[in-house]
Coordinates of C-alpha atoms in Angstrom, one line a residue:
M10 CA 0.0 0.0 0.0
H11 CA 1.4 3.4 -1.1
L12 CA 0.9 6.4 1.3
R13 CA 1.5 9.9 0.1
P14 CA 4.2 11.5 2.3
A15 CA 2.0 14.4 3.2
L16 CA -0.6 12.0 4.8
L17 CA 1.9 9.9 6.8
P18 CA 2.3 12.2 9.9
A19 CA -1.5 12.6 10.3
L20 CA -2.0 8.9 9.9
L21 CA 0.6 8.0 12.5
L22 CA -0.9 10.4 15.0
G23 CA -4.3 8.8 14.4
L24 CA -3.0 5.3 14.8
I25 CA -1.1 6.1 18.0
A26 CA -4.0 8.0 19.5
G27 CA -6.1 4.9 19.0
G28 CA -4.6 3.2 22.0
D29 CA -2.3 0.3 22.8
A30 CA -2.5 -2.8 20.6
M31 CA -2.8 -5.1 23.6
G32 CA -5.6 -3.1 25.1
Q33 CA -4.0 -3.0 28.6
G34 CA -3.4 -0.3 31.1
K35 CA -4.8 3.1 31.9
P36 CA -5.8 5.4 29.0
G37 CA -3.7 8.4 28.2
P38 CA -4.5 11.8 29.8
A39 CA -7.2 14.0 28.3
A40 CA -6.5 17.5 27.1
P41 CA -8.2 20.5 28.8
G42 CA -11.9 20.6 28.0
G43 CA -12.2 16.8 27.6
A44 CA -10.7 16.6 24.1
P45 CA -8.4 13.6 23.5
Q46 CA -4.7 14.5 23.8
A47 CA -2.9 14.6 20.5
G48 CA 0.2 12.4 20.0
F49 CA 1.0 8.9 21.3
P50 CA -0.3 7.3 24.4
P51 CA 2.0 6.2 27.2
L52 CA 3.2 2.7 27.3
P53 CA 0.4 1.1 29.4
T54 CA 1.0 -0.5 32.8
T55 CA 0.1 -4.1 33.1
K56 CA -3.1 -5.4 34.5
P57 CA -2.8 -8.9 35.8
P58 CA -5.6 -10.4 37.8
A59 CA -6.3 -8.6 41.1
L60 CA -4.4 -10.0 44.1
P61 CA -6.3 -11.1 47.2
P62 CA -6.1 -8.9 50.3
G63 CA -3.0 -9.6 52.3
P64 CA 0.6 -8.3 52.7
Q65 CA 0.2 -6.4 49.4
A66 CA -2.6 -4.2 50.7
G67 CA -1.7 -0.8 52.1
V68 CA -1.8 0.0 55.8
P69 CA -4.1 2.9 56.7
G70 CA -2.2 5.8 58.1
K71 CA 1.1 5.0 56.4
P72 CA 2.5 6.8 53.3
G73 CA 1.1 5.3 50.1
A74 CA -1.8 3.5 51.9
P75 CA -5.4 3.8 50.8
Q76 CA -7.6 5.8 53.1
P77 CA -10.0 3.7 55.2
G78 CA -13.0 2.8 53.2
A79 CA -11.5 4.0 49.9
G80 CA -10.7 1.5 47.2
T81 CA -10.0 -2.3 47.4
G82 CA -6.4 -2.3 48.5
R83 CA -5.7 -4.5 45.5
M84 CA -3.3 -4.0 42.6
V85 CA -4.9 -2.7 39.5
S86 CA -1.7 -2.1 37.4
S87 CA 2.0 -2.2 37.6
G88 CA 5.1 -0.5 36.2
T89 CA 8.8 0.2 36.9
G90 CA 10.7 2.9 38.8
F91 CA 14.3 3.6 39.7
V92 CA 16.1 5.2 42.6
V93 CA 17.6 8.7 41.7
A94 CA 18.5 9.9 45.2
P95 CA 18.3 8.6 48.8
G96 CA 14.6 8.0 49.5
R97 CA 13.6 9.2 46.0
A98 CA 12.6 7.3 42.9
L99 CA 11.5 8.3 39.4
T100 CA 8.7 6.8 37.2
N101 CA 6.1 7.9 34.7
H102 CA 3.1 10.0 35.6
H103 CA 0.8 7.5 33.9
V104 CA 2.1 4.7 36.2
I105 CA 0.8 6.4 39.3
D106 CA -2.1 8.5 37.9
D107 CA -5.4 7.9 39.7
C108 CA -3.8 5.3 42.1
R109 CA -5.3 5.3 45.6
A110 CA -1.9 4.1 46.8
V111 CA 1.5 3.1 45.5
R112 CA 3.7 0.2 46.6
V113 CA 7.2 -0.8 45.6
R114 CA 9.0 -4.1 45.7
L115 CA 12.7 -3.8 46.5
T116 CA 15.4 -6.0 45.0
G117 CA 15.4 -8.1 48.2
G118 CA 11.7 -8.8 47.9
A119 CA 10.4 -6.4 50.6
D120 CA 7.0 -4.9 49.6
L121 CA 6.6 -1.4 51.0
P122 CA 4.4 1.6 50.7
A123 CA 5.5 4.6 48.7
R124 CA 4.2 8.2 48.3
V125 CA 3.9 10.5 45.2
I126 CA 5.7 13.7 45.9
A127 CA 5.3 15.5 42.5
S128 CA 4.3 14.7 38.9
D129 CA 4.4 16.3 35.5
R130 CA 1.7 15.2 33.1
D131 CA 3.4 16.9 30.1
R132 CA 6.7 15.2 30.6
D133 CA 5.0 12.0 31.9
L134 CA 7.2 11.9 34.9
A135 CA 6.6 11.4 38.7
L136 CA 8.8 11.7 41.8
I137 CA 8.1 9.1 44.4
E138 CA 9.2 8.9 48.1
V139 CA 10.5 5.4 48.7
P140 CA 12.0 3.7 51.8
A141 CA 15.6 4.7 52.5
E142 CA 16.7 1.1 51.9
A143 CA 15.2 1.1 48.4
G144 CA 18.6 0.9 46.7
P145 CA 21.6 3.0 45.6
P146 CA 20.8 6.0 43.3
L147 CA 21.5 5.4 39.6
P148 CA 23.8 8.0 38.2
F149 CA 22.9 10.2 35.2
R150 CA 25.2 10.7 32.3
R151 CA 27.2 14.0 32.6
D152 CA 27.6 14.4 28.9
V153 CA 24.1 15.0 27.5
N154 CA 25.2 14.8 23.9
V155 CA 23.4 11.5 23.1
R156 CA 24.0 10.4 19.5
R157 CA 21.9 8.3 17.0
G158 CA 23.2 4.8 16.9
E159 CA 24.4 4.7 20.5
G160 CA 23.8 1.5 22.3
V161 CA 21.2 1.5 25.2
V162 CA 19.9 -0.9 27.7
T163 CA 16.4 -1.1 29.3
Y164 CA 15.7 -2.7 32.7
G165 CA 12.3 -3.2 34.1
F166 CA 9.3 -5.4 34.8
P167 CA 7.2 -6.0 31.6
L168 CA 4.0 -8.0 31.5
A169 CA 3.9 -8.8 35.2
G170 CA 2.1 -12.0 35.9
L171 CA 2.9 -13.4 32.4
L172 CA 6.7 -13.2 32.1
S173 CA 9.5 -13.6 34.7
S174 CA 8.7 -12.2 38.1
G175 CA 12.2 -10.7 38.1
P176 CA 13.4 -7.8 36.0
T177 CA 14.0 -8.1 32.3
L178 CA 16.9 -6.5 30.3
T179 CA 16.8 -5.6 26.6
T180 CA 19.3 -3.9 24.3
G181 CA 19.0 -1.6 21.3
E182 CA 20.1 1.8 20.0
I183 CA 19.0 5.4 19.9
S184 CA 17.1 5.5 16.6
A185 CA 16.2 9.2 16.5
L186 CA 16.7 12.3 18.7
A187 CA 13.0 13.1 18.8
G188 CA 9.8 11.2 19.3
L189 CA 6.6 10.9 17.4
A190 CA 5.6 14.0 15.5
D191 CA 9.1 15.4 16.2
N192 CA 8.5 15.5 20.0
Q193 CA 11.8 17.1 21.3
R194 CA 11.3 15.8 24.8
Q195 CA 11.8 12.2 23.8
Y196 CA 14.1 9.7 22.0
Q197 CA 13.0 7.0 19.6
I198 CA 14.7 3.7 20.6
S199 CA 14.9 0.3 19.1
A200 CA 15.3 -1.6 22.4
P201 CA 12.1 -3.8 22.8
V202 CA 9.7 -2.7 25.6
Q203 CA 6.4 -4.0 26.7
P204 CA 3.6 -2.9 29.1
G205 CA 5.1 -2.7 32.6
N206 CA 8.4 -1.2 31.3
S207 CA 6.9 2.2 31.9
G208 CA 9.0 4.4 34.2
G209 CA 12.1 2.2 33.9
P210 CA 15.6 3.5 33.2
L211 CA 17.1 3.9 29.8
L212 CA 20.8 3.4 30.3
D213 CA 23.9 3.9 28.1
M214 CA 26.6 1.3 27.7
S215 CA 28.3 2.7 30.8
G216 CA 25.3 2.2 33.1
Q217 CA 24.4 5.8 33.2
V218 CA 20.8 7.0 32.9
V219 CA 20.0 8.8 29.6
G220 CA 16.2 8.5 29.7
V221 CA 13.0 7.0 31.1
I222 CA 11.0 4.4 29.2
V223 CA 7.5 5.8 28.3
S224 CA 5.7 4.5 25.2
K225 CA 5.7 2.3 22.1
L226 CA 4.3 2.5 18.6
N227 CA 1.0 0.8 18.1
A228 CA 2.2 -1.8 15.6
Q229 CA -1.1 -3.6 15.3
R230 CA -3.1 -0.6 14.3
I231 CA -0.5 0.6 11.8
A232 CA -0.4 -2.9 10.2
Q233 CA -4.2 -2.8 9.9
R234 CA -4.0 0.5 8.0
T235 CA -0.8 0.1 5.9
G236 CA -0.4 -3.7 5.6
D237 CA 3.1 -3.4 7.1
I238 CA 4.3 -4.1 10.6
P239 CA 6.7 -1.5 12.1
Q240 CA 9.5 -3.0 14.1
N241 CA 11.2 -1.8 17.3
V242 CA 9.7 1.7 17.4
N243 CA 9.6 2.7 21.1
F244 CA 10.1 6.0 23.0
A245 CA 11.8 7.3 26.1
V246 CA 11.7 10.7 27.9
K247 CA 15.1 12.3 27.5
G248 CA 17.5 12.4 30.4
T249 CA 17.7 16.2 30.2
E250 CA 13.9 16.4 30.7
A251 CA 14.2 14.0 33.7
L252 CA 17.0 16.1 35.2
A253 CA 15.0 19.3 34.8
F254 CA 12.0 17.7 36.5
L255 CA 14.0 16.3 39.4
R256 CA 15.9 19.6 40.0
A257 CA 12.7 21.6 40.0
N258 CA 11.6 19.3 42.8
G259 CA 14.7 19.6 45.0
V260 CA 16.5 16.4 43.8
N261 CA 20.1 16.7 42.5
P262 CA 21.0 13.3 41.0
T263 CA 24.6 12.0 40.8
M264 CA 26.3 12.9 37.5
T265 CA 29.1 10.7 36.2
E266 CA 31.2 9.8 33.1
L267 CA 32.0 6.1 33.4
P268 CA 33.9 3.8 31.0
P269 CA 32.0 1.5 28.6
R270 CA 30.7 -1.9 29.8
G271 CA 28.9 -4.9 28.5
A272 CA 25.2 -5.1 28.6
A273 CA 25.3 -7.7 31.4
E274 CA 27.4 -5.4 33.6
V275 CA 25.0 -2.5 32.9
G276 CA 22.2 -4.8 34.1
E277 CA 24.1 -5.5 37.3
I278 CA 24.4 -1.8 37.9
A279 CA 20.7 -1.2 37.4
H280 CA 19.5 -4.3 39.3
P281 CA 19.7 -3.1 42.9
S282 CA 18.2 0.3 42.0
T283 CA 15.2 -0.7 39.9
L284 CA 11.8 -1.1 41.6
F285 CA 8.7 -3.0 40.7
M286 CA 5.9 -0.5 41.2
R287 CA 2.2 -1.3 41.9
C288 CA -0.8 1.0 41.6
M289 CA -3.3 0.0 44.2
G290 CA -7.1 0.6 43.7

């Protein structure tokens, strides 16, 4: 099927705005006045079957707990976050949006309440208060000059309840220095991501944060319209946007310039600092 170039941007916007191909997760935020927000939706958080009441339920009166009589105290979706400073973690706004409570699972398996401190719908970022023992802060890259073709690593918890209960690592490259419709706040990446990767770190091959995983192209809808399946088209919020958000909220992350490593070593750096995040209803 041949598409005239002039129609392609509008078609892409329409396909992406149509929602995630898997039909999971929370819908994207609406624009003022109730009109749908233009552009692509966030990568949805996963929605495995609700868990029974028990240790995963929030405790009234503690940070991140549902208020007495409000909600079910059960998980309704999940995502990923990572430690950026002592007692502070970063994730996507859409991971915690409309949650009655937020809980985090640490590397050692402890499941603890967390609290939303600040969020930015436009950047799709949120700052979370987490327990002091949540893990060491991941360093951000000092040199912000990220280039096309640079290798990157993702680390997170995709498709919770279907895949491994532990974190998953994927590799790829920076494909473009802007997102869909030339969104200058984001990178396009080829590293595979799935629902549940939302809010996870995008790391360079030195183990330094260069972005935050946020969304993926809706391959199924594009295939329905064009007859062709796009491959490995995903997006991450730029590290510069994350730094600006954090600094505006009183967090000054560690900045480093480290030597190159293999993907397995990068995963070992990310592992103790990456959190499984659950939205409680």
